[in-house]
Coordinates of C-alpha atoms and ligand atoms in Angstrom, one line a residue:
M9 CA 117.5 112.0 82.0
D10 CA 115.2 113.3 79.3
N11 CA 113.0 116.4 80.1
M12 CA 109.4 115.2 80.2
T13 CA 105.8 115.7 81.3
F14 CA 104.6 113.5 84.2
V15 CA 100.8 113.2 84.1
L16 CA 99.4 112.0 87.4
F17 CA 95.9 110.6 87.3
G18 CA 94.6 110.5 90.9
A19 CA 96.6 113.5 92.1
T20 CA 94.2 114.2 94.9
G21 CA 94.2 110.6 96.2
D22 CA 95.8 108.8 99.1
L23 CA 98.6 107.1 97.3
A24 CA 99.7 110.3 95.7
K25 CA 100.0 112.0 99.1
R26 CA 101.6 109.1 101.0
K27 CA 104.0 107.8 98.4
I28 CA 104.2 109.7 95.1
Y29 CA 104.8 113.3 96.2
P30 CA 107.3 112.2 98.9
A31 CA 109.1 110.1 96.4
L32 CA 109.3 112.9 93.8
Y33 CA 110.5 115.3 96.5
N34 CA 113.3 113.0 97.6
L35 CA 114.4 112.4 94.0
Y36 CA 114.4 116.2 93.5
R37 CA 116.6 116.6 96.6
E38 CA 119.1 114.1 95.3
G39 CA 119.2 115.7 91.9
R40 CA 117.7 112.6 90.3
M41 CA 114.9 114.4 88.4
P42 CA 115.0 115.6 84.8
E43 CA 116.4 119.1 84.6
K44 CA 113.0 120.3 83.4
I45 CA 109.8 118.4 84.3
S46 CA 106.1 119.5 84.0
V47 CA 104.0 117.6 86.5
V48 CA 100.3 117.7 85.7
G49 CA 98.1 116.6 88.6
L50 CA 94.5 115.4 87.7
G51 CA 91.3 114.8 89.6
R52 CA 87.7 115.9 89.7
R53 CA 88.1 118.1 92.7
E54 CA 88.1 121.7 92.0
Y55 CA 91.6 122.4 93.1
T56 CA 93.7 125.3 91.7
D57 CA 97.5 125.1 91.1
S58 CA 98.2 126.7 94.5
K59 CA 95.7 124.4 96.3
L60 CA 97.5 121.3 94.8
Q61 CA 100.9 122.8 95.8
S62 CA 99.7 123.3 99.4
V63 CA 98.3 119.7 99.5
I64 CA 101.7 118.5 98.3
K65 CA 103.5 120.6 100.9
E66 CA 101.4 119.1 103.7
A67 CA 101.9 115.6 102.3
L68 CA 105.7 116.1 102.3
E69 CA 105.6 117.3 105.9
S70 CA 103.7 114.2 107.0
F71 CA 105.2 111.5 104.8
S72 CA 108.6 112.4 103.4
R73 CA 111.5 110.4 104.8
R74 CA 113.7 113.5 104.5
E75 CA 112.7 116.6 106.5
V76 CA 111.3 119.3 104.3
E77 CA 113.7 122.1 103.9
P78 CA 112.6 125.6 103.0
S79 CA 115.4 126.0 100.5
G80 CA 114.4 124.5 97.1
L81 CA 110.8 123.8 98.2
E82 CA 109.3 126.6 96.1
E83 CA 111.3 125.5 93.1
F84 CA 110.0 121.9 93.6
L85 CA 106.4 122.9 94.0
E86 CA 106.6 125.2 91.0
K87 CA 106.9 122.1 88.8
F88 CA 103.3 121.1 89.6
R89 CA 100.1 122.3 87.9
Y90 CA 96.5 121.1 88.4
C91 CA 93.9 120.3 85.7
I92 CA 90.4 119.5 86.7
F93 CA 89.6 116.2 84.9
D94 CA 86.9 113.6 84.9
A95 CA 88.1 110.4 83.3
T96 CA 84.6 109.4 82.3
K97 CA 84.0 112.5 80.2
P98 CA 85.4 112.5 76.7
E99 CA 85.8 116.3 76.6
S100 CA 88.2 116.1 79.6
Y101 CA 90.8 114.6 77.3
D102 CA 90.9 117.4 74.8
K103 CA 91.2 119.9 77.6
L104 CA 94.0 117.8 79.1
H105 CA 95.8 117.5 75.7
Q106 CA 95.9 121.3 75.3
F107 CA 97.0 121.7 78.9
I108 CA 99.9 119.4 78.5
K109 CA 101.0 121.0 75.2
D110 CA 100.8 124.5 76.6
R111 CA 103.1 123.6 79.5
E112 CA 105.5 121.8 77.1
S113 CA 105.8 125.0 75.1
E114 CA 106.0 127.2 78.2
L115 CA 108.9 125.1 79.5
D116 CA 110.3 124.4 76.1
I117 CA 110.5 120.7 76.6
P118 CA 110.0 117.8 74.1
D119 CA 106.7 115.8 74.2
N120 CA 108.0 112.9 76.3
R121 CA 105.1 111.8 78.4
L122 CA 104.9 109.5 81.4
F123 CA 101.3 108.7 82.5
Y124 CA 100.8 107.4 86.1
L125 CA 97.4 105.9 86.7
S126 CA 96.9 106.2 90.5
V127 CA 93.2 105.6 90.2
A128 CA 90.7 102.8 90.8
P129 CA 91.3 99.8 88.5
T130 CA 87.9 100.3 86.9
L131 CA 89.2 103.5 85.3
I132 CA 92.3 102.1 83.7
K133 CA 90.7 101.0 80.5
T134 CA 88.7 104.2 80.2
I135 CA 91.7 106.4 80.6
T136 CA 93.9 104.4 78.3
E137 CA 91.2 104.6 75.6
G138 CA 90.8 108.3 76.2
L139 CA 94.6 108.9 75.9
H140 CA 94.5 107.2 72.5
E141 CA 91.3 108.7 71.1
S142 CA 92.3 112.3 72.1
G143 CA 95.8 111.9 70.6
I144 CA 97.5 112.6 73.9
S145 CA 99.4 109.3 73.5
S146 CA 100.2 109.9 69.8
N147 CA 103.1 112.2 70.7
A148 CA 106.4 112.2 68.7
G149 CA 108.5 111.8 71.8
W150 CA 108.4 108.7 74.0
K151 CA 105.4 107.6 76.0
R152 CA 105.2 105.4 79.1
L153 CA 102.3 104.1 81.3
M154 CA 102.7 103.3 85.0
V155 CA 99.8 101.2 86.4
E156 CA 99.1 100.4 90.0
K157 CA 98.0 97.1 91.4
P158 CA 95.7 95.3 91.2
F159 CA 96.3 94.2 87.6
G160 CA 93.0 92.4 87.0
S161 CA 91.1 90.2 89.5
D162 CA 91.7 86.9 87.9
L163 CA 93.3 85.4 84.8
V164 CA 90.5 86.4 82.4
T165 CA 90.2 90.1 83.6
A166 CA 94.0 90.5 83.7
R167 CA 94.3 89.2 80.1
D168 CA 91.4 91.5 79.1
L169 CA 93.0 94.5 80.7
N170 CA 96.4 93.7 79.2
K171 CA 94.8 93.4 75.7
K172 CA 93.3 96.9 76.1
L173 CA 96.6 98.5 77.2
K174 CA 98.4 96.8 74.4
E175 CA 96.1 98.6 71.9
V176 CA 97.7 101.8 72.9
F177 CA 101.1 101.0 74.5
T178 CA 103.7 98.4 73.7
E179 CA 105.0 96.0 76.5
D180 CA 108.2 98.2 76.7
E181 CA 106.0 101.2 77.4
I182 CA 104.0 99.6 80.2
F183 CA 105.4 99.7 83.8
R184 CA 103.2 97.5 86.0
I185 CA 104.0 98.5 89.6
D186 CA 104.6 95.8 92.2
H187 CA 106.1 97.9 95.0
Y188 CA 107.8 94.9 96.5
L189 CA 110.0 95.0 93.5
G190 CA 110.9 98.5 94.4
K191 CA 112.2 97.6 97.9
P192 CA 116.0 98.1 98.0
M193 CA 116.7 94.7 99.5
V194 CA 114.6 92.9 96.9
Q195 CA 116.5 94.8 94.2
K196 CA 119.8 93.6 95.7
L197 CA 118.8 89.9 95.4
E198 CA 119.4 89.9 91.7
S199 CA 123.1 90.8 92.0
L200 CA 123.8 89.1 95.3
V201 CA 125.5 86.0 93.9
H202 CA 127.2 87.8 91.0
A203 CA 128.7 90.4 93.3
N204 CA 129.7 88.0 96.0
P205 CA 131.3 84.8 94.7
M206 CA 131.5 83.7 98.3
L207 CA 127.7 83.4 98.3
K208 CA 127.9 81.1 95.2
A209 CA 129.6 78.5 97.4
L210 CA 127.3 79.2 100.3
L211 CA 124.1 78.9 98.2
D212 CA 125.1 75.6 96.8
H213 CA 121.8 74.1 96.2
D214 CA 122.8 70.6 97.3
Q215 CA 123.1 72.2 100.8
I216 CA 119.8 74.0 100.9
S217 CA 117.0 72.3 102.8
N218 CA 114.2 74.7 102.1
V219 CA 113.3 78.4 101.5
Q220 CA 110.7 80.3 103.5
I221 CA 109.1 83.6 102.5
T222 CA 106.9 85.4 104.9
A223 CA 105.1 88.7 104.6
S224 CA 103.2 89.3 107.8
E225 CA 101.3 92.4 109.0
T226 CA 99.9 93.3 112.4
V227 CA 97.2 95.6 110.9
G228 CA 93.8 94.3 110.2
V229 CA 91.6 95.2 107.2
G230 CA 91.3 98.8 108.4
T231 CA 89.2 101.0 106.0
R232 CA 89.8 98.8 103.0
A233 CA 87.0 96.3 103.6
A234 CA 85.2 97.1 100.4
Y235 CA 88.2 96.0 98.3
Y236 CA 89.8 93.5 100.7
D237 CA 86.6 91.4 101.4
Q238 CA 86.5 90.7 97.7
A239 CA 90.2 90.3 97.1
G240 CA 91.5 88.4 100.1
A241 CA 95.1 87.6 100.9
I242 CA 95.4 85.6 97.7
R243 CA 94.8 88.5 95.4
D244 CA 96.1 91.3 97.7
M245 CA 99.5 89.6 98.5
V246 CA 100.0 86.2 96.9
Q247 CA 99.4 86.6 93.2
N248 CA 101.6 89.7 93.0
H249 CA 104.0 90.3 95.9
L250 CA 104.7 86.8 97.2
L251 CA 105.1 85.3 93.8
Q252 CA 107.4 88.1 92.8
L253 CA 109.5 87.4 95.9
V254 CA 109.6 83.7 94.9
M255 CA 110.9 84.7 91.5
M256 CA 113.5 87.1 92.9
T257 CA 114.7 84.6 95.4
A258 CA 114.9 81.8 92.9
L259 CA 116.8 83.9 90.4
Y260 CA 120.1 82.0 90.3
N261 CA 122.7 83.2 87.9
P262 CA 126.2 84.0 88.9
D263 CA 126.7 86.3 85.9
K264 CA 125.6 89.8 85.7
M265 CA 122.1 89.8 84.0
S266 CA 120.5 92.3 81.7
T267 CA 116.9 93.3 82.1
S268 CA 115.8 90.9 79.4
E269 CA 117.8 88.1 80.9
I270 CA 116.2 88.7 84.3
E271 CA 112.8 88.8 82.7
A272 CA 113.5 85.4 80.9
E273 CA 114.8 83.8 84.2
K274 CA 111.7 85.0 86.1
R275 CA 109.4 83.7 83.4
G276 CA 111.3 80.4 83.5
I277 CA 110.8 80.1 87.2
M278 CA 107.0 80.7 86.9
E279 CA 106.8 78.1 84.1
S280 CA 108.6 75.6 86.3
L281 CA 106.3 76.2 89.3
K282 CA 104.3 73.0 89.7
P283 CA 100.6 73.8 89.4
I284 CA 98.4 73.4 92.5
T285 CA 95.4 71.4 91.4
K286 CA 92.1 70.7 93.0
E287 CA 93.4 67.3 93.9
N288 CA 96.7 68.4 95.7
M289 CA 95.4 71.7 97.1
E290 CA 94.5 70.6 100.5
E291 CA 97.8 69.0 101.2
N292 CA 99.8 72.1 100.0
V293 CA 97.7 75.1 100.9
V294 CA 96.4 76.6 104.2
R295 CA 93.9 79.4 104.3
G296 CA 92.9 81.3 107.4
Q297 CA 90.9 84.2 108.8
Y298 CA 91.7 86.1 111.9
A299 CA 89.5 85.8 115.0
A300 CA 89.5 88.3 117.9
G301 CA 92.8 88.5 119.8
Q302 CA 95.4 90.9 121.0
I303 CA 98.0 92.9 119.2
E304 CA 100.7 94.4 121.5
G305 CA 98.4 94.0 124.5
Q306 CA 95.5 95.7 122.8
A307 CA 92.3 93.7 122.2
V308 CA 91.3 93.7 118.5
P309 CA 88.1 92.4 116.9
A310 CA 87.7 89.4 114.6
Y311 CA 87.7 89.9 110.8
L312 CA 84.0 89.2 110.8
E313 CA 83.4 92.1 113.2
E314 CA 85.3 94.7 111.2
A315 CA 83.4 97.5 109.6
G316 CA 82.4 96.8 106.0
V317 CA 83.1 93.0 106.2
A318 CA 80.1 90.8 105.4
E319 CA 79.1 89.0 108.6
D320 CA 79.3 85.6 107.0
S321 CA 82.4 86.4 104.9
N322 CA 84.6 83.4 104.1
N323 CA 87.4 85.6 102.8
D324 CA 91.0 84.7 103.5
T325 CA 93.2 87.0 105.6
F326 CA 96.0 84.3 105.8
F327 CA 97.5 82.1 103.2
A328 CA 100.4 79.6 103.4
A329 CA 101.5 77.1 100.8
R330 CA 104.2 74.6 99.8
L331 CA 105.6 75.4 96.4
E332 CA 107.9 73.3 94.1
I333 CA 110.0 74.8 91.4
D334 CA 110.7 72.0 89.0
N335 CA 113.9 73.2 87.4
E336 CA 117.5 72.2 87.6
N337 CA 118.4 74.6 90.4
W338 CA 115.5 74.1 92.8
R339 CA 114.1 70.6 92.2
G340 CA 113.5 68.9 95.5
I341 CA 113.9 72.1 97.6
P342 CA 110.5 73.2 98.9
F343 CA 109.6 76.9 99.0
Y344 CA 107.1 77.7 101.8
I345 CA 105.3 81.0 101.5
R346 CA 102.9 82.7 103.9
T347 CA 101.2 86.0 104.4
G348 CA 98.6 87.2 106.9
K349 CA 97.0 90.2 108.5
R350 CA 96.8 90.6 112.3
M351 CA 99.9 88.5 112.8
K352 CA 102.2 88.7 115.8
K353 CA 104.8 90.8 114.0
K354 CA 105.2 93.0 110.9
S355 CA 107.9 91.4 108.9
T356 CA 108.8 90.6 105.3
R357 CA 111.7 88.2 105.1
I358 CA 113.2 85.3 103.2
V359 CA 114.9 82.5 105.2
V360 CA 117.1 80.0 103.5
E361 CA 117.6 77.0 105.7
F362 CA 120.7 74.8 105.1
K363 CA 120.8 71.0 105.6
C364 CA 122.3 69.6 108.8
D365 CA 124.6 66.6 108.4
G366 CA 124.5 63.9 111.0
D367 CA 122.1 62.2 113.3
E368 CA 119.2 64.5 114.2
E369 CA 119.0 63.6 117.8
A370 CA 122.7 63.9 118.4
L371 CA 122.8 67.3 116.8
K372 CA 119.9 68.4 119.0
D373 CA 121.7 67.1 122.1
D374 CA 124.7 69.2 121.1
G375 CA 122.5 72.2 120.6
I376 CA 123.2 72.4 116.9
E377 CA 120.5 74.1 114.9
P378 CA 120.3 74.4 111.1
N379 CA 122.3 77.3 109.6
L380 CA 120.1 80.0 108.2
L381 CA 120.6 82.9 105.8
I382 CA 117.9 85.5 106.8
I383 CA 117.2 88.3 104.4
E384 CA 115.0 90.9 106.1
I385 CA 113.2 93.2 103.7
N386 CA 110.8 95.1 105.9
P387 CA 110.6 96.9 108.3
N388 CA 114.4 96.8 108.5
E389 CA 116.9 95.8 105.8
S390 CA 119.5 93.2 106.7
M391 CA 121.2 90.0 105.9
T392 CA 121.9 87.6 108.8
L393 CA 123.8 84.4 109.0
K394 CA 122.9 82.1 111.8
I395 CA 125.8 79.9 112.8
N396 CA 126.5 77.5 115.7
I397 CA 129.3 78.4 118.1
K398 CA 130.6 76.2 120.9
N399 CA 129.9 77.5 124.4
Q400 CA 133.1 76.7 126.3
S401 CA 131.6 76.4 129.7
E402 CA 128.9 73.9 128.9
E403 CA 130.6 72.3 125.9
K404 CA 127.4 72.8 123.9
F405 CA 126.7 74.8 120.8
E406 CA 124.6 78.0 120.8
P407 CA 123.3 79.9 117.8
E408 CA 125.1 83.2 117.0
Y409 CA 124.0 85.7 114.4
I410 CA 126.2 87.7 112.0
T411 CA 124.2 90.6 110.7
F412 CA 124.9 93.1 107.9
S413 CA 122.3 95.8 108.0
N414 CA 121.4 99.1 106.4
V415 CA 120.2 102.1 108.3
S416 CA 116.5 102.4 107.2
A417 CA 116.3 106.2 107.4
T418 CA 118.9 106.6 104.6
Q419 CA 117.4 104.0 102.4
P420 CA 115.3 105.2 99.5
E421 CA 111.6 104.3 99.5
A422 CA 110.3 101.7 96.9
Y423 CA 108.4 104.5 95.1
E424 CA 111.5 106.6 94.7
L425 CA 113.4 103.8 93.0
L426 CA 110.4 102.8 90.8
L427 CA 109.7 106.4 89.7
H428 CA 113.3 107.0 88.9
D429 CA 113.5 103.8 86.9
A430 CA 110.3 104.6 84.9
M431 CA 111.6 108.1 84.2
Q432 CA 114.7 106.5 82.7
G433 CA 112.7 103.8 80.9
N434 CA 114.3 101.0 82.9
E435 CA 111.9 98.1 83.3
T436 CA 114.0 95.7 85.3
F437 CA 111.9 96.0 88.5
F438 CA 108.5 96.1 87.1
A439 CA 106.2 93.2 86.6
H440 CA 106.3 92.1 83.0
W441 CA 103.1 90.8 81.4
K442 CA 104.3 87.1 81.1
E443 CA 105.1 87.1 84.9
V444 CA 101.7 88.6 85.7
E445 CA 99.9 86.2 83.4
L446 CA 101.7 83.1 84.7
S447 CA 101.1 84.2 88.3
W448 CA 97.3 84.5 87.7
K449 CA 97.4 81.1 85.9
W450 CA 99.1 79.6 89.0
V451 CA 96.6 81.2 91.3
Q452 CA 93.4 80.6 89.3
P453 CA 92.7 77.0 90.5
L454 CA 92.9 78.4 94.0
L455 CA 90.5 81.2 93.3
D456 CA 88.1 78.8 91.8
E457 CA 88.2 76.5 94.8
F458 CA 88.0 79.4 97.3
E459 CA 85.0 80.7 95.5
K460 CA 83.2 77.4 96.0
D461 CA 84.5 77.3 99.6
G462 CA 86.1 74.1 98.6
L463 CA 89.0 74.5 101.0
P464 CA 88.8 74.8 104.8
L465 CA 89.1 78.3 106.2
Y466 CA 91.0 78.0 109.6
K467 CA 90.6 80.6 112.2
Y468 CA 93.6 82.0 114.0
P469 CA 93.7 84.5 116.9
A470 CA 94.8 88.0 116.0
G471 CA 98.3 88.5 117.3
S472 CA 99.4 84.8 116.6
D473 CA 101.5 83.5 113.8
G474 CA 98.6 82.1 111.9
P475 CA 96.6 78.8 112.1
E476 CA 98.1 75.7 113.5
E477 CA 97.6 74.0 110.1
A478 CA 100.3 76.3 108.6
H479 CA 102.8 74.7 111.1
H480 CA 101.7 71.2 110.1
L481 CA 102.5 72.0 106.5
L482 CA 106.2 72.2 107.4
K483 CA 106.2 69.6 110.2
E484 CA 105.1 67.0 107.7
D485 CA 108.3 67.6 105.8
G486 CA 110.4 67.6 109.0
H487 CA 110.7 71.4 109.0
Q488 CA 109.5 74.4 111.0
W489 CA 108.8 78.1 110.3
W490 CA 111.7 80.2 111.4
Y491 CA 110.4 83.4 113.1
V492 CA 107.3 85.4 112.3
Ligands
NAP27 N1 96.7 103.7 98.8 C1 97.6 102.7 98.7 O1 98.4 102.5 99.6 C2 97.7 101.9 97.5 C3 98.7 100.9 97.5 C4 98.8 100.1 96.3 C5 98.0 100.3 95.2 N2 97.0 101.3 95.3 C6 96.2 101.5 94.1 O2 96.4 102.9 93.7 C7 95.2 103.4 93.1 C8 94.9 104.7 93.8 O3 94.7 104.5 95.2 P1 94.4 105.6 96.3 O4 94.5 105.0 97.6 O5 95.1 106.8 96.0 O6 92.8 105.9 95.9 P2 92.0 107.2 96.4 O7 92.5 107.8 97.6 O8 90.6 106.7 96.4 O9 92.2 108.1 95.1 C9 91.6 107.9 93.9 C10 91.9 109.1 93.0 O10 91.2 108.9 91.8 C11 90.6 110.1 91.4 N3 89.4 109.8 90.6 C12 88.3 109.1 91.0 N4 87.4 109.0 90.0 C13 87.9 109.8 89.0 C14 87.3 110.2 87.8 N5 86.1 109.8 87.3 N6 88.1 111.0 87.0 C15 89.3 111.4 87.4 N7 89.8 111.1 88.6 C16 89.1 110.3 89.4 C17 90.3 110.8 92.7 O11 90.3 112.2 92.5 P3 88.9 113.0 92.7 O12 88.2 112.5 93.8 O13 89.4 114.4 92.9 O14 88.2 112.9 91.4 C18 91.6 110.4 93.5 O15 92.6 111.3 93.2 C19 94.2 102.3 93.3 O16 94.1 101.6 92.1 C20 94.7 101.4 94.4 O17 94.3 100.1 94.2 C21 96.9 102.1 96.4

């Protein structure tokens, strides 16, 4: 891996502490960092190098999946320096430029620069412009930009933001983070069929009845009301994470794919996704908002009673929809997606339901249920096959489960995989512009209708599996949600 400078905007923030420092530490422990790396942490706070290093040490002790070991810790922390920096002040950039160059000469490393923007979305354009105008991004070595979500707040703002970034960075240099794409199980989806020819037969599309993708949380809005009450589940989860999971699930190519082939396939899937229009929205989409209820026996308040939420807010905390991918592989196979806060269980999973041959009533009488392939992404990682086995004593069938699972503690965190890929310049598991644009395009009619309150907002009790109407969505097609 090339020696480089890693410039971290937002080094004093929450994301840096909870995700970025632990990810860098675990990469370091595995020998998956460049031999020489200068990490420059930035923020307005008046930290010194040693203050930043002690903040990082505390963050590792709280959030690293590996226990912090004294051996090597000093060497790891020594890679970090702190530069006081205000993104809104032009003079900050000249100071930063000199700071980066001084460290490059001190460490005798080339001017390869990876910029990570872990700051509020409102600062992204300002920082990108500052990097350009100061010459920081006009280096002779390579340059890369990592950007956190959200990427815009609708189609227009996303396009505008992208245009600004493209004035300074090429598409190959922009790494848009969708941390769902960093989850190890999601990354495995792409090679599943290629590496397991058996699955090619199993995933014969003539045998698939429907696909269900769920991302449910038990937590409420917490301290994020200022952002979430504007964004809702549709922007926070659907436009990015859920649609990326749809693309990754629908990737169907038995051959090994290159990054550009995966990108083209994903784009094709988004282009084949039938638009949801004002006319067909109500029959295909359910939005909800949590009412008071109980989570694990504890009473929790309604969304409208949460701190920072407008008392008459009509924001969605739940979203479910029926999607149709109109291409050769998936035509006629519905994809159901749902996401919600304050649901019964925390779970991100994909369920592929297979068709059952024969008379429905007779199958039921025999205890035969549809076969399922269950891919659990979070909190555990596993693949499970649900099959029917005859119970000798009662002469009936009972479901049995064959599970292949990974031990979560030894699995890398999403941010480790994403940071490692960006350091290597591998864009496979980042959101490419076309995917982002097509996702916003698909979501935009929904945003417009939600804005006008044109779609019912159903209440569901906290601790449930969402509004009843989300069950009707599947019942109408003769299906049911499998698990929460
Ligand atoms: N936290 C998460 O779990 C999470 C998950 C996904 C995406 N994100 C995204 O990641 C980004 C960062 O999130 P966060 O939770 O870390 O936010 P945060 O805790 O509020 O941190 C914001 C950072 O930005 C810096 N900052 C603010 N104004 C600045 C300015 N004018 N000049 C220079 N630095 C400035 C702050 O440093 P000073 O105060 O020292 O200036 C701080 O380090 C956001 O875009 C968020 O949407 C966060």
